[in-house]
CSV table of C-alpha atoms and ligand atoms in Angstrom, one decimal:
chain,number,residue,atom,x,y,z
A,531,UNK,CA,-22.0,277.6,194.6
A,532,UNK,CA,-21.2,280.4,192.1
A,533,UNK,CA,-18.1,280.9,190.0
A,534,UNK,CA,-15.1,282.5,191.2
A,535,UNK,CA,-15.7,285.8,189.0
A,536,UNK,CA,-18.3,286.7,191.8
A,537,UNK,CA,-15.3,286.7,194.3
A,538,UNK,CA,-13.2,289.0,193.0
A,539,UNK,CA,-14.8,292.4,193.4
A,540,UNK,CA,-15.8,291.1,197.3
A,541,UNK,CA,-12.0,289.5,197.7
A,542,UNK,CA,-10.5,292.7,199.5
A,543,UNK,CA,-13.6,292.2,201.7
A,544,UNK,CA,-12.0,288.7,203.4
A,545,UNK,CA,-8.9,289.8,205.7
A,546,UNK,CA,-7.6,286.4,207.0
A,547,UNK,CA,-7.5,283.8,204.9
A,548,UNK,CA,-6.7,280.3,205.0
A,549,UNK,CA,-5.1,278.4,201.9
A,550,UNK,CA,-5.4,274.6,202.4
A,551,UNK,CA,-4.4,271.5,199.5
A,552,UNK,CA,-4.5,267.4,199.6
A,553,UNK,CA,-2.7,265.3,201.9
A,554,UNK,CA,1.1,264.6,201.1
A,555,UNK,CA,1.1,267.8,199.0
A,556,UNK,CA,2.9,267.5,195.8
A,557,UNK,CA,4.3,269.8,193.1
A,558,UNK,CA,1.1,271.1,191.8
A,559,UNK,CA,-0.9,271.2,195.2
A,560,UNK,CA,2.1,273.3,197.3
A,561,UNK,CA,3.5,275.5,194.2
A,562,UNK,CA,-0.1,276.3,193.9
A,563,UNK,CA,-0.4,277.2,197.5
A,564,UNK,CA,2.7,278.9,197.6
A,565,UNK,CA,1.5,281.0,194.2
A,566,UNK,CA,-1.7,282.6,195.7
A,567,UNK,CA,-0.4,282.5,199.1
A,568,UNK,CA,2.6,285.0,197.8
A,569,UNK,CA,-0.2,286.8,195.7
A,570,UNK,CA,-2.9,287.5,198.7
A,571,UNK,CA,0.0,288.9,200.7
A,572,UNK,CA,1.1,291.4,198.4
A,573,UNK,CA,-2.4,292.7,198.3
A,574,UNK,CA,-2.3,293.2,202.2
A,575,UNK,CA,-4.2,289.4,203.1
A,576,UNK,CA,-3.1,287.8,206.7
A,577,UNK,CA,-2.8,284.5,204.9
A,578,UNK,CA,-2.1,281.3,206.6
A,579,UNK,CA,-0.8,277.4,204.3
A,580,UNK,CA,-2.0,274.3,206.0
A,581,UNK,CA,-1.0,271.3,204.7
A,582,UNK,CA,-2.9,268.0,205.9
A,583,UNK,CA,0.4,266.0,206.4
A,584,UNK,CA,4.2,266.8,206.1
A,585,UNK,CA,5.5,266.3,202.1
A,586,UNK,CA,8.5,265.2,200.6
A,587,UNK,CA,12.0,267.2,200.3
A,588,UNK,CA,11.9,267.6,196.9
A,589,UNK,CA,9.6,270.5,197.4
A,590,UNK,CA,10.1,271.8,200.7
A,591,UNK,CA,12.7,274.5,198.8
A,592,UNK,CA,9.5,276.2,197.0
A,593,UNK,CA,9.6,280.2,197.8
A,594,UNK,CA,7.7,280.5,200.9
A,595,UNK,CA,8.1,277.1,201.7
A,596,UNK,CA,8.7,278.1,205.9
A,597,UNK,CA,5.5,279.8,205.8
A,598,UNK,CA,3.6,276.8,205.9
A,599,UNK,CA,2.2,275.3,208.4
A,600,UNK,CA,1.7,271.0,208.5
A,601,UNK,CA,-1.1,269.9,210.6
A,602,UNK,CA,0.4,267.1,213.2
A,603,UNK,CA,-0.6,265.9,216.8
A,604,UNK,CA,1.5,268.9,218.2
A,605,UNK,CA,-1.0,271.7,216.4
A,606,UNK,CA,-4.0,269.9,216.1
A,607,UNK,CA,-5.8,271.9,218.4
A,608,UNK,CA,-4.5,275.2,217.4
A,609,UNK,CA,-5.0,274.1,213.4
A,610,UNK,CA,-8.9,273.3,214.0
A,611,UNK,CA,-9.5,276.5,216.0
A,612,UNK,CA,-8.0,278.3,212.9
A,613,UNK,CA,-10.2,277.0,210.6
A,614,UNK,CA,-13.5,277.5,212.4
A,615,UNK,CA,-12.4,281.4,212.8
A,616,UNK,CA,-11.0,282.5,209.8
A,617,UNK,CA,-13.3,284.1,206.7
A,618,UNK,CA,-12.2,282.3,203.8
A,619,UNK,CA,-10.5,279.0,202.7
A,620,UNK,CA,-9.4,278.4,199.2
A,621,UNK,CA,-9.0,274.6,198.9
A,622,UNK,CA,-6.3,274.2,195.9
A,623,UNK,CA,-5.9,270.8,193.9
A,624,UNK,CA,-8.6,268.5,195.3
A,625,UNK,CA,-12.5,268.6,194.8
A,626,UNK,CA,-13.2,265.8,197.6
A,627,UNK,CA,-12.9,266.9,201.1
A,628,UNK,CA,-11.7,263.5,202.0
A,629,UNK,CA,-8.3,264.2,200.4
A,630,UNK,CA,-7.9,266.6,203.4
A,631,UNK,CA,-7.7,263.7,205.8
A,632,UNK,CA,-8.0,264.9,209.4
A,633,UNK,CA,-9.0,268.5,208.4
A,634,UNK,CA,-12.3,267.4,206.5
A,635,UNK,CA,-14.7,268.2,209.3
A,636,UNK,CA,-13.3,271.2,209.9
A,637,UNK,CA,-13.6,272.8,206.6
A,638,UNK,CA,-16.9,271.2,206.1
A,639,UNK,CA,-18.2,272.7,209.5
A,640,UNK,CA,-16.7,276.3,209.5
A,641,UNK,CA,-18.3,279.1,209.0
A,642,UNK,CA,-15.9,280.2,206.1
A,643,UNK,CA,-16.7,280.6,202.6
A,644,UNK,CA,-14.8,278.1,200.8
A,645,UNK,CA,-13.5,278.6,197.3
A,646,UNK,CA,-12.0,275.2,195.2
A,647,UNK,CA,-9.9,275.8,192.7
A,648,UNK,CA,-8.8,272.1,191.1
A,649,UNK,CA,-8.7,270.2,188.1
A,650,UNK,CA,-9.8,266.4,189.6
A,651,UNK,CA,-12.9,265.1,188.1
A,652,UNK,CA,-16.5,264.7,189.9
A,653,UNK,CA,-15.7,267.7,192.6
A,654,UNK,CA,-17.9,267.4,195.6
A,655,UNK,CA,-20.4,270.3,196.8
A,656,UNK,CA,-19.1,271.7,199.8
A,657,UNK,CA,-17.9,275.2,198.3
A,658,UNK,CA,-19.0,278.7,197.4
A,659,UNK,CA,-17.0,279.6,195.1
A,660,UNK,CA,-15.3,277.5,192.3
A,661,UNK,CA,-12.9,277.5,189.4
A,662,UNK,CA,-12.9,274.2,188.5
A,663,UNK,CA,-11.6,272.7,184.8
A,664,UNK,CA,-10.7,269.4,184.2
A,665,UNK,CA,-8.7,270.6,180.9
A,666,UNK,CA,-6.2,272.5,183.2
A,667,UNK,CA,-2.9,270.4,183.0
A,668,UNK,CA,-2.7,271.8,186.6
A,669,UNK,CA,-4.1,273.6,189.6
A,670,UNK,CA,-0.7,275.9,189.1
A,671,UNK,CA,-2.6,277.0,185.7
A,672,UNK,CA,-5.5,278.0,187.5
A,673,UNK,CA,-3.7,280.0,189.8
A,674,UNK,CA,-2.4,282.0,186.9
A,675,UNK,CA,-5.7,282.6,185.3
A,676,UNK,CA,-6.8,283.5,188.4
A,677,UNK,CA,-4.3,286.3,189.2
A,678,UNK,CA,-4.3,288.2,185.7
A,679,UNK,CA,-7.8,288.0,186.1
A,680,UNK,CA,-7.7,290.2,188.9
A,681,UNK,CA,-4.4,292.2,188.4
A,682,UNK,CA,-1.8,292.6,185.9
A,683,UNK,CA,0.9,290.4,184.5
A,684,UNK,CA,3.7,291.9,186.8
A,685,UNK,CA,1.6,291.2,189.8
A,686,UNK,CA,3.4,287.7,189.3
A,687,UNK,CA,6.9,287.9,191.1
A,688,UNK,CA,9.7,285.6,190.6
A,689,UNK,CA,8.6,283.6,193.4
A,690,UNK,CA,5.0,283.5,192.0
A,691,UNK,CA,6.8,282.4,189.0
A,692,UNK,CA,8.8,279.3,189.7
A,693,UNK,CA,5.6,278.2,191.9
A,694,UNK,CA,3.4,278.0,189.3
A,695,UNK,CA,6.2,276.6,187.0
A,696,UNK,CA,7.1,273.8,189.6
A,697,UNK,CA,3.0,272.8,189.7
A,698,UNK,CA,2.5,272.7,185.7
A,699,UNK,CA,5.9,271.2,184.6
A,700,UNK,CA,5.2,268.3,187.5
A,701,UNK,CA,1.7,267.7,186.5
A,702,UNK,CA,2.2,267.5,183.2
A,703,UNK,CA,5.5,265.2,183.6
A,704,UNK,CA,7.7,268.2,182.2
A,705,UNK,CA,5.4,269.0,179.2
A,706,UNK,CA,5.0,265.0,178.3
A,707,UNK,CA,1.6,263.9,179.0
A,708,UNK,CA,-1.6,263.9,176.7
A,709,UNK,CA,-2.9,267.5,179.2
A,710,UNK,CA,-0.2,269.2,178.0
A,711,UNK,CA,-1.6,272.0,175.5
A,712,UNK,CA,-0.2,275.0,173.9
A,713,UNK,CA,-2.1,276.9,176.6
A,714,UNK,CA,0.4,275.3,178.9
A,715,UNK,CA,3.0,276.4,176.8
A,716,UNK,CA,1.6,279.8,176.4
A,717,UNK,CA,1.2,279.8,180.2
A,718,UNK,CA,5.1,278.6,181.2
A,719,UNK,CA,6.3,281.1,178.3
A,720,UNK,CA,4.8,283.8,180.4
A,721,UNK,CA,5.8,282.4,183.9
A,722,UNK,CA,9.5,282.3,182.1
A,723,UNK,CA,9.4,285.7,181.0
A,724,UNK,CA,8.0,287.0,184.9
A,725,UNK,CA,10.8,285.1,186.5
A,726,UNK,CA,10.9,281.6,186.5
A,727,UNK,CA,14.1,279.8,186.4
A,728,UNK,CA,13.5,276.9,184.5
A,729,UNK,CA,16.5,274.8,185.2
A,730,UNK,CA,16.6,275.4,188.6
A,731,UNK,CA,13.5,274.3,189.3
A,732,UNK,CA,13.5,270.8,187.5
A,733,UNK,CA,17.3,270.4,188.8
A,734,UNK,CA,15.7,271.1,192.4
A,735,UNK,CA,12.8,268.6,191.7
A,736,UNK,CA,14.0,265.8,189.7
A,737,UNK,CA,17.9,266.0,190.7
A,738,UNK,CA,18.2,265.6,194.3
A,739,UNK,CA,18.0,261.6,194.1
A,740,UNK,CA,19.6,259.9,197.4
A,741,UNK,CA,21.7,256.8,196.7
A,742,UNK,CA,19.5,254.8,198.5
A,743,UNK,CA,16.2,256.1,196.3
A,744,UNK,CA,18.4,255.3,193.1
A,745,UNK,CA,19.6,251.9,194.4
A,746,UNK,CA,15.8,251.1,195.1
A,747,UNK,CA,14.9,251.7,191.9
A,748,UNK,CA,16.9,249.7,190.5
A,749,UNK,CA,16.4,246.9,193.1
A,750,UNK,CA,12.6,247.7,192.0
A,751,UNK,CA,13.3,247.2,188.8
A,752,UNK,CA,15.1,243.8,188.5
A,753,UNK,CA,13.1,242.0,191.4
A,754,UNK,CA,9.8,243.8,191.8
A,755,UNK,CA,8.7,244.8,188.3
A,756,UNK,CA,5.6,242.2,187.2
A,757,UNK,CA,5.0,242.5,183.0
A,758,UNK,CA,1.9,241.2,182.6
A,759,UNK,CA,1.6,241.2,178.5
A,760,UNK,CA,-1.2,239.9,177.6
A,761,UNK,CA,-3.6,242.0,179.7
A,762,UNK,CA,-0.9,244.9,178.3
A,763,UNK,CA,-0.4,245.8,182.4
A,764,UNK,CA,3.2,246.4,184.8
A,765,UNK,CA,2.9,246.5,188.0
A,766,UNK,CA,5.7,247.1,191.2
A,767,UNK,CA,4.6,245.7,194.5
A,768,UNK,CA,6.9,247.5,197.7
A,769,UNK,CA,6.5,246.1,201.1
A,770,UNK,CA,7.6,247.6,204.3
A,771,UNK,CA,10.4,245.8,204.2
A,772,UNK,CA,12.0,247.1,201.5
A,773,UNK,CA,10.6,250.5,202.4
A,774,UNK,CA,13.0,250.0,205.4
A,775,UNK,CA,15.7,248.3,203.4
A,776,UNK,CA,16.4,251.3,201.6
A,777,UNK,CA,15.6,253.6,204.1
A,778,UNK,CA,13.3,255.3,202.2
A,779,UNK,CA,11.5,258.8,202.8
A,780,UNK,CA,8.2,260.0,201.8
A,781,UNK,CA,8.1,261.3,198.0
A,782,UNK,CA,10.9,257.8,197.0
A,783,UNK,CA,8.7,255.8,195.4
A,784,UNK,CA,7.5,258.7,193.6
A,785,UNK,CA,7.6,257.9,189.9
A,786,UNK,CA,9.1,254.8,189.7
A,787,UNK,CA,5.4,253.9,188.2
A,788,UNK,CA,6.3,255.9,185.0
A,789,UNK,CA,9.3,253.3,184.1
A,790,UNK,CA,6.6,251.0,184.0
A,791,UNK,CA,4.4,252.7,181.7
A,792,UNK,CA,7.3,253.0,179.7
A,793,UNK,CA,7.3,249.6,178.5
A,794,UNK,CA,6.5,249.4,174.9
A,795,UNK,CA,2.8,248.2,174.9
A,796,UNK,CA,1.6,248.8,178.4
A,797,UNK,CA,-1.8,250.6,178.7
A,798,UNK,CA,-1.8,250.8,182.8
A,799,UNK,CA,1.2,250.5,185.2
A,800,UNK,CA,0.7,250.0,188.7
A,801,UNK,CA,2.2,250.8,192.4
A,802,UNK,CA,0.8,248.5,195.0
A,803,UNK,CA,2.9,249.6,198.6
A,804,UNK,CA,2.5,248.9,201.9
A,805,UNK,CA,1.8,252.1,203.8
A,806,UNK,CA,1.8,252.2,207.6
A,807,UNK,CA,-0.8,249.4,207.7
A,808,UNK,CA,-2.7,250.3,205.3
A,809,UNK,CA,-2.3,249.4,201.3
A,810,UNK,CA,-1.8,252.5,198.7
A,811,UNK,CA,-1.9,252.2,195.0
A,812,UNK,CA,-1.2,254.5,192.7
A,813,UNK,CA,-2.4,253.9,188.3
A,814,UNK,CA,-0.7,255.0,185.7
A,815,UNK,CA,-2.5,254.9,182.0
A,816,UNK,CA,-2.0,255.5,178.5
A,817,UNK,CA,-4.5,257.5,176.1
A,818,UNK,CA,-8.3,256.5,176.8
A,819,UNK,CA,-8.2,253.5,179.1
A,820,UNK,CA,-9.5,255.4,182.8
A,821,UNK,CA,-7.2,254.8,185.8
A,822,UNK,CA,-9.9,257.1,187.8
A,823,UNK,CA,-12.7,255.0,186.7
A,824,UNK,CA,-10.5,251.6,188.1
A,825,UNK,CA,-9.8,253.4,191.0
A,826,UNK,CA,-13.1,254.7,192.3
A,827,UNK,CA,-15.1,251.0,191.6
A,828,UNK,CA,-12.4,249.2,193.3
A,829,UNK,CA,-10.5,250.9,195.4
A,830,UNK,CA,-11.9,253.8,197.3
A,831,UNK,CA,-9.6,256.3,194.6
A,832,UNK,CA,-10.0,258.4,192.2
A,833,UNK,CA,-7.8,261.4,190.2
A,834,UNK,CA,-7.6,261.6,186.9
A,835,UNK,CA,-8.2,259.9,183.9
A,836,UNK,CA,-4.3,259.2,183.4
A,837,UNK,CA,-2.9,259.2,186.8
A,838,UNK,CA,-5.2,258.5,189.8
A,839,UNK,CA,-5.2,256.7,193.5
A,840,UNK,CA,-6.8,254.5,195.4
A,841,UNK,CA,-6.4,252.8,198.9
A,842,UNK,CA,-6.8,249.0,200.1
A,843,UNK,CA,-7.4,247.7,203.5
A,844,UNK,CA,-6.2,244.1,203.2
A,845,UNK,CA,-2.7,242.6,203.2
A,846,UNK,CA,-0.3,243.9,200.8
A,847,UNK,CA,-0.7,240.1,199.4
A,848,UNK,CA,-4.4,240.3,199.5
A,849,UNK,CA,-4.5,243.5,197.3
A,850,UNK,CA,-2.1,242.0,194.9
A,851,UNK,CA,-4.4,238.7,193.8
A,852,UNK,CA,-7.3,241.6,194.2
A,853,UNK,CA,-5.4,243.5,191.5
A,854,UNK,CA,-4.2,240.8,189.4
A,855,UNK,CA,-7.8,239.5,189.1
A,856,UNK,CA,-9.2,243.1,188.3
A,857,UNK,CA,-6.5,243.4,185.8
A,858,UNK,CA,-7.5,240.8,183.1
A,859,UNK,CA,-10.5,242.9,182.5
A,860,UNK,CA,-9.0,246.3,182.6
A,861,UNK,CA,-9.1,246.5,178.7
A,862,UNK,CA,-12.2,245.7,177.7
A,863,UNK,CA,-14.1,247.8,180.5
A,864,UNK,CA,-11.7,250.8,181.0
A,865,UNK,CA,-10.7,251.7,177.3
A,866,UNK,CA,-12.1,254.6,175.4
A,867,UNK,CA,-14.3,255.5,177.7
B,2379,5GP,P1,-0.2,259.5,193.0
B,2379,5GP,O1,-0.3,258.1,192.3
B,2379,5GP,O2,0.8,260.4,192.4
B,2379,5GP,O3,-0.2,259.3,194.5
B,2379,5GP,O4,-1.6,260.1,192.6
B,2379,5GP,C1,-2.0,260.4,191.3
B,2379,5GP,C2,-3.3,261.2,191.3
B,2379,5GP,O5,-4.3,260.3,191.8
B,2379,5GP,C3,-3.3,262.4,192.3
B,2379,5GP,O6,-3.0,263.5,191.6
B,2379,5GP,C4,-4.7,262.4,192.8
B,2379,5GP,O7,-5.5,263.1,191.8
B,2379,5GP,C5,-5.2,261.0,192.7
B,2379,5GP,N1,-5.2,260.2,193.9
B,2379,5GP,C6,-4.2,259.6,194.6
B,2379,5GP,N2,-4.6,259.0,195.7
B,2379,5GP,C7,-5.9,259.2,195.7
B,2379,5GP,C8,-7.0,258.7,196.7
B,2379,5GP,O8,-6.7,258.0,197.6
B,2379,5GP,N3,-8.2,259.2,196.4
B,2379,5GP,C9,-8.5,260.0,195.3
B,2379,5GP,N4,-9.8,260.3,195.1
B,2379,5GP,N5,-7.6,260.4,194.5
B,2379,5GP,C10,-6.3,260.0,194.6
B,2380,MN,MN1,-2.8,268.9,190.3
């Protein structure tokens, strides 16, 4: 594996390239994808998006956005035969080829050089090339170093712009969080100044609520929300059920965990959902107690320190006593790590 600097006097050299991110793509992972994808082109690239999996509505208005192509049933075939024959595959926002779900043997198996570009902690071997830093705030900021380190500031269109603005202001929950540094600031002033419209794409993001996803949070938040004090942890449980109740589409329950973490005195907040069969969980956490860390000893996860994943394979009841029991030790074994 060598660093991406040995790329760029060979990158003209690659013709057909192939840009893939994690499963259920959000802000950062797409607007990323979108970013380069826009950027390869204009230097004369054939460059083809897969996603793993379809993603939520919120972001399907992202420049570029028809462009991309979602792995299904329907394509699979096609999809795996692209993969083994093209020259290179930048893998943008995940450092764990399992995050790629059904595409992970392909990538691992073709004959393309792979390049990761990501800011998730512990990245696995399987590239060539890597820019990899956990300080980025996002994978979007990456993208940007990347590009002025081959070409010139006005090499970043408008469309560039608002992709790479989308990724940062979502991954650092619009300039809140603790990644949030003036080199993000420094970063967004520039993407502002090339073209990014900063209102419309945090009213296109954040504003385009369904009365059934607002209803549900509040539902969520009068009969679902568990305070747990004393072990300083909030957690939401959602079953099927009331996925169903509310009719609710993929990307709904997004950040509903935040209102939990919002509670004065709550160092980790929690979303334990019933997903097709399957159990998802999502960690939220203050300052230096490690979410990742939880996530990756007990539940097959990972992400970052603040904000990670994990997965659980028994009943949606059976993951809640799992969790509750995990959760009177979370202090004392996940803070300042
Ligand atoms: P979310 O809670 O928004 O689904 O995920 C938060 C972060 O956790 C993601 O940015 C990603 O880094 C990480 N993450 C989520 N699910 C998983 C998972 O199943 N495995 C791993 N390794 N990371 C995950
Ligand atoms: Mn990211």
């Amino acid at each position: 594996m060598r660093p991406i600097t040995d790329l760029i006097p060979v990158l003209n050299d690659f013709k057909k390239i192939i840009i893939t991110t994690h499963a259920n793509p959000d802000a950062d992972a797409l607007g990323s994808s979108l970013g380069l994808f826009h950027f390869l082109k204009a230097r004369g690239h054939e460059v083809q998006i897969i996603t793993p999996t379809d993603y939520p509505n919120f972001i399907s208005w992202l420049p570029g956005n028809d462009q991309v192509l979602e792995f299904n049933s329907t394509n699979k075939d096609l999809v795996l035969e692209m993969i083994q024959s093209y020259a290179l595959i930048f893998c943008l926002d995940f450092s764990d080829l399992k995050r790629v779900n059904g595409l992970a043997d392909a990538v691992a198996t073709s004959p393309a050089l792979k390049v990761m570009i990501d800011h998730h902690l512990e990245p696995e071997n399987f590239d060539d090339y890597r820019l990899w830093d956990v300080s980025a705030a996002a994978t979007a900021e990456l993208i940007y170093d990347f590009i002025i380190s081959i070409d010139e500031k006005k090499a970043i269109t408008a469309d560039i712009a608002n992709c790479l603005y989308a990724g940062i202001m979502t991954d650092t929950g619009s300039f809140r969080y603790g990644n949030t540094t003036s080199k993000v600031h420094r970063t967004v002033a520039e993407l502002i100044d090339l073209g990014a419209n900063v209102n419309k794409v945090s009213r296109s993001i954040y504003d385009t609520n369904t009365i059934n996803r607002l209803r549900f949070i509040g539902f969520s938040l009068l009969e679902k929300l568990i305070v747990d004090p004393k072990n300083n942890i909030a957690y939401f449980s959602i079953s099927e059920k009331d996925i169903q109740q509310f009719d609710l589409k993929k990307g709904d329950t997004e950040g509903l965990v935040n209102y939990a973490l919002s509670i004065q005195g709550i160092i980790m907040a929690t979303i334990i959902k019933e997903d097709h069969g399957e159990v998802k969980l999502s960690f939220r956490s203050t300052g230096d107690f490690a979410v990742n860390k939880f996530a990756s000893d007990h539940f097959e996860g990972g992400g970052h320190k603040n904000a990670s994943g994990g997965i659980s394979y028994l009943s949606l009841e059976a993951t809640i006593e799992k969790f509750k029991a995990l959760a009177i030790g979370f202090k004392e074994k996940y803070g300042s790590s």
